mmCIF file of N, CA and C in Angstrom:
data_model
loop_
_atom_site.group_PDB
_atom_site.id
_atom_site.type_symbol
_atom_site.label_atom_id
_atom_site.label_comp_id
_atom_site.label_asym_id
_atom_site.label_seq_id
_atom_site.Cartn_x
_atom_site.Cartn_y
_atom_site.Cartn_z
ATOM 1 N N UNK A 27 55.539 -49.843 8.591
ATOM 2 C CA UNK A 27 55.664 -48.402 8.504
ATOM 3 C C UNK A 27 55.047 -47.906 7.206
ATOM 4 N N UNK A 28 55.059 -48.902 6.323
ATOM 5 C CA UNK A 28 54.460 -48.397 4.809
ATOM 6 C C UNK A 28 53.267 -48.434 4.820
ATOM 7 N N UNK A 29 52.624 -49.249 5.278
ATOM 8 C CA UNK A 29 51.425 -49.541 5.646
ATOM 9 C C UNK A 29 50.409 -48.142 6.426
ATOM 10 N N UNK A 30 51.474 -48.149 7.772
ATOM 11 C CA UNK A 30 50.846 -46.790 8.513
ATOM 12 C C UNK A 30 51.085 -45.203 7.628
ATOM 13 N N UNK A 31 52.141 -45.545 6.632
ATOM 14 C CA UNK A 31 52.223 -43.966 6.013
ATOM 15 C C UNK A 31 51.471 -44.185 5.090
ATOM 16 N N UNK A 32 50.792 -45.177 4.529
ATOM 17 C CA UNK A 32 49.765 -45.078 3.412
ATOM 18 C C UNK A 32 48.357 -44.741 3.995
ATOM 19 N N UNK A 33 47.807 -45.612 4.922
ATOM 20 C CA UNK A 33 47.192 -45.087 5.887
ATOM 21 C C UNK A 33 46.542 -43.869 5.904
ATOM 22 N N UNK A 34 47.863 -42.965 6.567
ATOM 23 C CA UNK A 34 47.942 -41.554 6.926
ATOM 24 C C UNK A 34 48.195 -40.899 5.491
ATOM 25 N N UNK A 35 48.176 -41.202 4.593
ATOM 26 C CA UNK A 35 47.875 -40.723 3.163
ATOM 27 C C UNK A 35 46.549 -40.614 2.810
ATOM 28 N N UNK A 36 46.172 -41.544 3.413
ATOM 29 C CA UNK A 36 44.284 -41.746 2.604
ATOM 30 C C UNK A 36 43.914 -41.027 3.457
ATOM 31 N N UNK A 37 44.012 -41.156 5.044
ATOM 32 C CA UNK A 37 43.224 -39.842 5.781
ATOM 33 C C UNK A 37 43.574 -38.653 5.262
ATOM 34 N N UNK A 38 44.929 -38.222 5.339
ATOM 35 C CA UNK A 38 45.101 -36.716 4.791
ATOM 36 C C UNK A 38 44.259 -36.577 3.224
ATOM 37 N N UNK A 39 44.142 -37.282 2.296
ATOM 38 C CA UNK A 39 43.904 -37.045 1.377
ATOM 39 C C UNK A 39 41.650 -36.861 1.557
ATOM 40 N N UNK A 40 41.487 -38.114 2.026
ATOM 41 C CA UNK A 40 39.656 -38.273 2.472
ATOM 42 C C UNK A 40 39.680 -36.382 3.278
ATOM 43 N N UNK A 41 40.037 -36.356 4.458
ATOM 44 C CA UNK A 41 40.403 -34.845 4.795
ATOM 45 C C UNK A 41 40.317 -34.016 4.184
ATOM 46 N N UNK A 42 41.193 -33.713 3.104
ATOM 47 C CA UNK A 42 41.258 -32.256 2.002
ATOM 48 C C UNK A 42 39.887 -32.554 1.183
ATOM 49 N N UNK A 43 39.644 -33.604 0.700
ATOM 50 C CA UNK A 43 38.390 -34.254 -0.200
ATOM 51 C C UNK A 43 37.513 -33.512 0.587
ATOM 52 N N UNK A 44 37.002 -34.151 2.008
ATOM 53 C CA UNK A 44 35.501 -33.440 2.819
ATOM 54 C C UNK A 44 35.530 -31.781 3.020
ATOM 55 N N UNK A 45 37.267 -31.631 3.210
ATOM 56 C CA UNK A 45 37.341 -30.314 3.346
ATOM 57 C C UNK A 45 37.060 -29.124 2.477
ATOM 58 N N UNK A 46 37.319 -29.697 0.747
ATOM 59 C CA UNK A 46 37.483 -29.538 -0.459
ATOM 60 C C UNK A 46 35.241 -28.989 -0.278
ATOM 61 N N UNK A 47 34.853 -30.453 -0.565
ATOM 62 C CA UNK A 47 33.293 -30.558 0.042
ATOM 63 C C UNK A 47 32.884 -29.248 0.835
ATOM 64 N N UNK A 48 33.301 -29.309 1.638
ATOM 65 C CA UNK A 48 32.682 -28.328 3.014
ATOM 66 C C UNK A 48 32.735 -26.774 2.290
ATOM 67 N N UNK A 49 33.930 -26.847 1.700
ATOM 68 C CA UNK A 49 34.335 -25.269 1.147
ATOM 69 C C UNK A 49 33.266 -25.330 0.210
ATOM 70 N N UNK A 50 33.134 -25.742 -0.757
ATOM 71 C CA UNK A 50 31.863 -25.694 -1.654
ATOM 72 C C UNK A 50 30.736 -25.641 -1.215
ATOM 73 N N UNK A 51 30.105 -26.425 -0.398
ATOM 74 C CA UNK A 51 29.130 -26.214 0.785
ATOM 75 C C UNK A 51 28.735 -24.651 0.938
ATOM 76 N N UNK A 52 29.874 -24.250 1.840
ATOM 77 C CA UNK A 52 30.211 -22.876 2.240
ATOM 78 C C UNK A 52 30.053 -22.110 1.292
ATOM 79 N N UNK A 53 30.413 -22.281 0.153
ATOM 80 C CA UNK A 53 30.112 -21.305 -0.737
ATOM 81 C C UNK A 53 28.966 -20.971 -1.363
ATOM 82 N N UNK A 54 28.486 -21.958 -1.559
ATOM 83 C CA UNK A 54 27.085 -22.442 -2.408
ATOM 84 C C UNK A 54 26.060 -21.771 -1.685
ATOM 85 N N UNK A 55 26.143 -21.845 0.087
ATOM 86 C CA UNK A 55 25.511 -20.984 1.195
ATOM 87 C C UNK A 55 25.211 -19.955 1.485
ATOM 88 N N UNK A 56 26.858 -19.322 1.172
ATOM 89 C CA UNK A 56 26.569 -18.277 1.017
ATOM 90 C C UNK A 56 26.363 -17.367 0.087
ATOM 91 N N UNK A 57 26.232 -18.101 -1.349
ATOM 92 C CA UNK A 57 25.529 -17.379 -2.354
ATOM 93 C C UNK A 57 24.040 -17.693 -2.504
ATOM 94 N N UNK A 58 23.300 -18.299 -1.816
ATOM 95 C CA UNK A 58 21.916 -18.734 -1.494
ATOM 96 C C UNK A 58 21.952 -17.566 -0.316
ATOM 97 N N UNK A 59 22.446 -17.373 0.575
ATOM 98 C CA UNK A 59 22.092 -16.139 1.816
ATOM 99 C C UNK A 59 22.200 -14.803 1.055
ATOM 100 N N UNK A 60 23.199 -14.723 0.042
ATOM 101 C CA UNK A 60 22.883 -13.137 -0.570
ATOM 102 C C UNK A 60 21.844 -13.204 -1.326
ATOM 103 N N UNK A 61 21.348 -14.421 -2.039
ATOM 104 C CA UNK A 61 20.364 -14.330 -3.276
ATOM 105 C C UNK A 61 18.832 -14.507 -1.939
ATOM 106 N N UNK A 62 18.956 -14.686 -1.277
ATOM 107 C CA UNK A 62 17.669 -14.709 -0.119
ATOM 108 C C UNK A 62 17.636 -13.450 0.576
ATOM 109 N N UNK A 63 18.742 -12.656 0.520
ATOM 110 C CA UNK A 63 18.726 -11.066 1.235
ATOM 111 C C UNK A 63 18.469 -10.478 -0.051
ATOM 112 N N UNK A 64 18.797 -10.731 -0.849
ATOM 113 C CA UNK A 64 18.894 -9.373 -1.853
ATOM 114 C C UNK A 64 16.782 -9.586 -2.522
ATOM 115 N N UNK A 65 16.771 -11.014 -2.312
ATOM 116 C CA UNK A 65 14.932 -11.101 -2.439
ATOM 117 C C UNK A 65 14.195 -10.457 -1.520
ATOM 118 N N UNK A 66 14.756 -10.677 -0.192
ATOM 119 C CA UNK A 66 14.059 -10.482 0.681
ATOM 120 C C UNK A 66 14.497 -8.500 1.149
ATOM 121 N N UNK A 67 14.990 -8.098 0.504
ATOM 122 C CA UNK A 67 15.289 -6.456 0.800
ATOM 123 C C UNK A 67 14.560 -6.230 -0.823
ATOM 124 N N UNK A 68 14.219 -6.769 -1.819
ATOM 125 C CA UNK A 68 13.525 -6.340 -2.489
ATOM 126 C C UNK A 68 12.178 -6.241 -2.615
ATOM 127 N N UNK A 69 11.693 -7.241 -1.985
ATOM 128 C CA UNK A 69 10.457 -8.228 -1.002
ATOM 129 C C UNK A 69 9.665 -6.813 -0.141
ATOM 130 N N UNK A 70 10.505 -6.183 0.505
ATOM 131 C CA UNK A 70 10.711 -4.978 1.213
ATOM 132 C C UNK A 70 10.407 -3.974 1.032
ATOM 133 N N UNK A 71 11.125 -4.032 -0.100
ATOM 134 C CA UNK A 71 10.615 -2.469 -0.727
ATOM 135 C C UNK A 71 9.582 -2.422 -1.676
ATOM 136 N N UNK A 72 9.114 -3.484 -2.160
ATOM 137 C CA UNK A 72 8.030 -3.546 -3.227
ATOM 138 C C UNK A 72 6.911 -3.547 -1.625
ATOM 139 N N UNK A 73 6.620 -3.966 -0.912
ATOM 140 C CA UNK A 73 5.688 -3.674 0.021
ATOM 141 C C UNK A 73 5.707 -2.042 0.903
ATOM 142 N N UNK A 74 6.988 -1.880 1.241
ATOM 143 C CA UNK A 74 7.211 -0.348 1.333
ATOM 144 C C UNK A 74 6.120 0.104 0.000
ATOM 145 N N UNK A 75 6.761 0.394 -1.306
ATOM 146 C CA UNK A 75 5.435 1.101 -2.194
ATOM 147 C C UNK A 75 4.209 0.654 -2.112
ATOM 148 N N UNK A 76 3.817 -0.292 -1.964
ATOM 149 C CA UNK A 76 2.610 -0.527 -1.777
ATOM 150 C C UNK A 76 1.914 0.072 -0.476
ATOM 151 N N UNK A 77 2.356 -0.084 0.805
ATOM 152 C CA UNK A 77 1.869 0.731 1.884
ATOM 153 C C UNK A 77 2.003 2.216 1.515
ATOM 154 N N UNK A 78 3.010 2.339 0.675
ATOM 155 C CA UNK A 78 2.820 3.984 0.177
ATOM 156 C C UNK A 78 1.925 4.098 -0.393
ATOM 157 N N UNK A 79 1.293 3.402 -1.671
ATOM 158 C CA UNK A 79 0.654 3.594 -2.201
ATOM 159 C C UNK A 79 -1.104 3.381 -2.297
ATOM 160 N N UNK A 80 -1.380 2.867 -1.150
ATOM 161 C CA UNK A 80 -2.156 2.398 -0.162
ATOM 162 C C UNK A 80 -2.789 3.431 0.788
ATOM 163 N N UNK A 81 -1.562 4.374 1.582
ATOM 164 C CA UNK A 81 -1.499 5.562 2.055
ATOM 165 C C UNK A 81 -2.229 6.831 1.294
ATOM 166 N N UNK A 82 -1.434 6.865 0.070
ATOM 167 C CA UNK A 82 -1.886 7.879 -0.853
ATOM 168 C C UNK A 82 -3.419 7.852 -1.424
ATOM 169 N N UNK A 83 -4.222 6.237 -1.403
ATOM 170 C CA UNK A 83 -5.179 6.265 -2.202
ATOM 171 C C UNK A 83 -6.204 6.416 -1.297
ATOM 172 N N UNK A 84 -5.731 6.359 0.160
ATOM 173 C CA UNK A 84 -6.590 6.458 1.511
ATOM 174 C C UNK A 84 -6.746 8.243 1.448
ATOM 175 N N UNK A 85 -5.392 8.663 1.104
ATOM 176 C CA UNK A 85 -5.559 10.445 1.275
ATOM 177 C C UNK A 85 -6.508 10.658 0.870
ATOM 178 N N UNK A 86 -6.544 10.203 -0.909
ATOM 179 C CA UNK A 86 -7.060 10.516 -1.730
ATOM 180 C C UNK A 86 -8.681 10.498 -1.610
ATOM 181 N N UNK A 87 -9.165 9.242 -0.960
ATOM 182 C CA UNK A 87 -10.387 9.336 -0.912
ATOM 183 C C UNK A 87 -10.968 9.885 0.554
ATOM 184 N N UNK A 88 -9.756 10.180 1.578
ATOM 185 C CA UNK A 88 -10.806 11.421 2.597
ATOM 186 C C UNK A 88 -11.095 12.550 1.971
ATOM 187 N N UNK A 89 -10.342 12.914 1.222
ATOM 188 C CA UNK A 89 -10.249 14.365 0.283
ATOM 189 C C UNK A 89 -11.533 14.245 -0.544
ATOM 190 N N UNK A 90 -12.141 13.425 -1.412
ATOM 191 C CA UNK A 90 -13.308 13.117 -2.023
ATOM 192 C C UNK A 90 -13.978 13.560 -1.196
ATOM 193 N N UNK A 91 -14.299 12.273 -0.131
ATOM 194 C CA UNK A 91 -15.275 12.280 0.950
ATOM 195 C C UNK A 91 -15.644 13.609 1.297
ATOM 196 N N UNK A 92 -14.702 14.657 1.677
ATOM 197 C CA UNK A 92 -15.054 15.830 2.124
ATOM 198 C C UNK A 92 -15.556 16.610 1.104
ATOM 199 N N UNK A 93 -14.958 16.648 0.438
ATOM 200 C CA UNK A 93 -15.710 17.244 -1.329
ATOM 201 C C UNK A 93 -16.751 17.087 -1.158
ATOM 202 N N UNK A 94 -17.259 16.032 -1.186
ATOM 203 C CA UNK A 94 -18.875 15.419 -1.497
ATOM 204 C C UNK A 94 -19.328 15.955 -0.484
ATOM 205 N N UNK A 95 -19.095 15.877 0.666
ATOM 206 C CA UNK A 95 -19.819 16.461 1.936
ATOM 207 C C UNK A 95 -19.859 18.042 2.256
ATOM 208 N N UNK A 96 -19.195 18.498 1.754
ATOM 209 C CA UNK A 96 -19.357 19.720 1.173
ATOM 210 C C UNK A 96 -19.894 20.455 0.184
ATOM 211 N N UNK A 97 -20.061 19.318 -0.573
ATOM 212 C CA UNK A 97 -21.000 19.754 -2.096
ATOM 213 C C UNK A 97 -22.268 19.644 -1.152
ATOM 214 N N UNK A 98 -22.652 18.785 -0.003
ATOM 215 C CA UNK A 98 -24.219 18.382 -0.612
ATOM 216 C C UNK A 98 -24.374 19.329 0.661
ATOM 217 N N UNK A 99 -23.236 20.153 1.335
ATOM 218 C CA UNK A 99 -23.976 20.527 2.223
ATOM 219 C C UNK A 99 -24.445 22.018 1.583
ATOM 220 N N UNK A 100 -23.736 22.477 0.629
ATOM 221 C CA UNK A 100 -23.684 23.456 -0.561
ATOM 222 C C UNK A 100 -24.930 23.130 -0.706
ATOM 223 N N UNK A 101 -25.227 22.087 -1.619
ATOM 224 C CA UNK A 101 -26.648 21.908 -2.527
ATOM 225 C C UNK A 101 -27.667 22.341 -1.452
ATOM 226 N N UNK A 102 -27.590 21.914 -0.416
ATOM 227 C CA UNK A 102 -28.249 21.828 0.935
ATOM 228 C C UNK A 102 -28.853 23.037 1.000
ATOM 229 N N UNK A 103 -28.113 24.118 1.413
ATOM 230 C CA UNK A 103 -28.117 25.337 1.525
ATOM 231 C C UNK A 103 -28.909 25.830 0.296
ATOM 232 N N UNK A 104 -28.190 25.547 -0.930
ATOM 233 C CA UNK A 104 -29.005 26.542 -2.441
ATOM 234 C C UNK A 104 -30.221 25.764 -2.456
ATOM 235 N N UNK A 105 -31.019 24.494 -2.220
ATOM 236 C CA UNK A 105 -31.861 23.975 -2.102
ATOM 237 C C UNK A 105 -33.078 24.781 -0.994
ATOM 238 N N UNK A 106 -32.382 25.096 0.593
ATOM 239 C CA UNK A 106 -33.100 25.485 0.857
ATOM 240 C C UNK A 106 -33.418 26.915 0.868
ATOM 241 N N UNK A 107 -32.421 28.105 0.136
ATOM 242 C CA UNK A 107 -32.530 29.024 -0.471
ATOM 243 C C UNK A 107 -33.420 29.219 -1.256
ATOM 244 N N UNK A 108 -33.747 28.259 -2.707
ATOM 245 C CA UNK A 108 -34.749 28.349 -3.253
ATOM 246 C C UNK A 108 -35.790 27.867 -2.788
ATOM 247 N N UNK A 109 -36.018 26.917 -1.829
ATOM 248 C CA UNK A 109 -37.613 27.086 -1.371
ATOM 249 C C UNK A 109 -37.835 28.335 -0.613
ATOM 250 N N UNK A 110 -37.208 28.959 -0.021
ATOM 251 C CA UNK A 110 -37.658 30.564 0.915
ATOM 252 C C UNK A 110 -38.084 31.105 -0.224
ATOM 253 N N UNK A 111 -37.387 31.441 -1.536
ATOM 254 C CA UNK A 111 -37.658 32.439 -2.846
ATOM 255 C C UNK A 111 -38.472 32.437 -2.688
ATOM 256 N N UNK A 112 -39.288 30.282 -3.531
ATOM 257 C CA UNK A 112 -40.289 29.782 -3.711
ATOM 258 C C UNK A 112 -41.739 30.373 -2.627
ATOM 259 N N UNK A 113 -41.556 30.315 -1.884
ATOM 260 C CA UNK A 113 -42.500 30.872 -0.548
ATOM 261 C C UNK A 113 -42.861 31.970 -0.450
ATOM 262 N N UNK A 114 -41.540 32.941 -0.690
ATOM 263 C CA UNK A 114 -41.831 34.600 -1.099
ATOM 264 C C UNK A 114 -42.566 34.490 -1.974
ATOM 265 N N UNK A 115 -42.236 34.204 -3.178
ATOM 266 C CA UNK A 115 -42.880 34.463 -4.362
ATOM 267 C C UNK A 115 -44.547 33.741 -4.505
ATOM 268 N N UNK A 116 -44.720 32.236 -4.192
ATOM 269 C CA UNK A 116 -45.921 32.013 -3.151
ATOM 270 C C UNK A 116 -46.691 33.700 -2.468
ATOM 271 N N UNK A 117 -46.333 33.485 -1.744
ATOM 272 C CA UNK A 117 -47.057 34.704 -0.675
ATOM 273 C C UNK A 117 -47.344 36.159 -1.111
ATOM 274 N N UNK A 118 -46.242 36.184 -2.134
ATOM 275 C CA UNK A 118 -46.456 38.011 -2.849
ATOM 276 C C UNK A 118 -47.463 37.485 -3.889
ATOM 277 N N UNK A 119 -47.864 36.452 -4.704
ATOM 278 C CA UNK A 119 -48.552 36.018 -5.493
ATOM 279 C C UNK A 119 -49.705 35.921 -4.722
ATOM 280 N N UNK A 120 -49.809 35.869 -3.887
ATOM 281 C CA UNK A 120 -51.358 35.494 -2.918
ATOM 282 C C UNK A 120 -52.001 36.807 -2.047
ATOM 283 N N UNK A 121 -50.649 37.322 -2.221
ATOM 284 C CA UNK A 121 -51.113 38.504 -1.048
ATOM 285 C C UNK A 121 -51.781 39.680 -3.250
ATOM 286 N N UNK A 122 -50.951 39.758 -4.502
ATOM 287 C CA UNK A 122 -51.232 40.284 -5.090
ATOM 288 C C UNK A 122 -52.847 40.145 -5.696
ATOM 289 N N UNK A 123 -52.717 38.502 -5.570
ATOM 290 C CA UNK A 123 -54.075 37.873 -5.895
ATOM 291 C C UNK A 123 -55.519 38.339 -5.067
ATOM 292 N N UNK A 124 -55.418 38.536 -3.977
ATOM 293 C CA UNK A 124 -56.346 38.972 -2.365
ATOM 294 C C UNK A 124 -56.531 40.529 -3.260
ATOM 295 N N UNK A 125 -55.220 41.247 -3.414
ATOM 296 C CA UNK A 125 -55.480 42.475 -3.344
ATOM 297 C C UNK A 125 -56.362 43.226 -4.724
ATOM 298 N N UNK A 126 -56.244 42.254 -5.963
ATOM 299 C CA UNK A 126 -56.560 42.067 -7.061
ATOM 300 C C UNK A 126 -58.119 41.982 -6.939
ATOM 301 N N UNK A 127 -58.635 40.741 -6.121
ATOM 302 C CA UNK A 127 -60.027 40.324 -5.698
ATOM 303 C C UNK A 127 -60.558 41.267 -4.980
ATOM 304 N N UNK A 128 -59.937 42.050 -3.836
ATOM 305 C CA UNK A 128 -60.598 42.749 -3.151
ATOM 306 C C UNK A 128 -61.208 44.092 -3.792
ATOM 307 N N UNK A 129 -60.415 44.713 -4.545
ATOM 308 C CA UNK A 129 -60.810 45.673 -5.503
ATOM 309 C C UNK A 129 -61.982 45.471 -6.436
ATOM 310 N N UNK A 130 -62.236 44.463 -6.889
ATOM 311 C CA UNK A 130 -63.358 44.470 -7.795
ATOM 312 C C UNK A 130 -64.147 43.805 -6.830
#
């Protein structure tokens, strides 16, 4: 009987020991699962700003783009404004020149 209650001492005791184990286990786990969520929700949001900020620099350069395409369609225009002048002033110079020659 001493024998079997010593026995049943070392199991109960090996028992609380693995059990003792397991709880630490458990714990250790689940402070590795918060320190892996709290990376991985920070992980998250540093890419959240970046697609924001990604977003914004995309705005930023259709907004250029149109600028520029608007400037040159501007230049475009005052470019070909001054050649018509250019042409007038051409032609009144040629027509003054004719009328200059014809007289004498």
């Amino acid at each position: 009987a001493e024998a079997r209650a010593s026995s049943l001492e070392r199991q109960v005791s090996q028992s609380e020991a693995r059990l003792a184990s397991h709880r630490g286990s458990d714990e250790e786990n689940g402070e590795l699962l918060q320190r892996v969520r709290a990376e991985s929700i920070q992980k998250g949001q540093e890419l959240y700003a970046k697609d924001l900020r990604i977003a914004e620099l995309e705005c930023a350069l259709r907004r250029a783009e149109l600028s520029v395409a608007a400037a040159q369609e501007d230049a475009q225009e005052m470019l070909s404004a001054k050649r018509r002048e250019v042409e007038q002033l051409r032609a009144s110079a040629l027509a003054s020149a004719a009328s200059v020659a014809a007289r004498d």
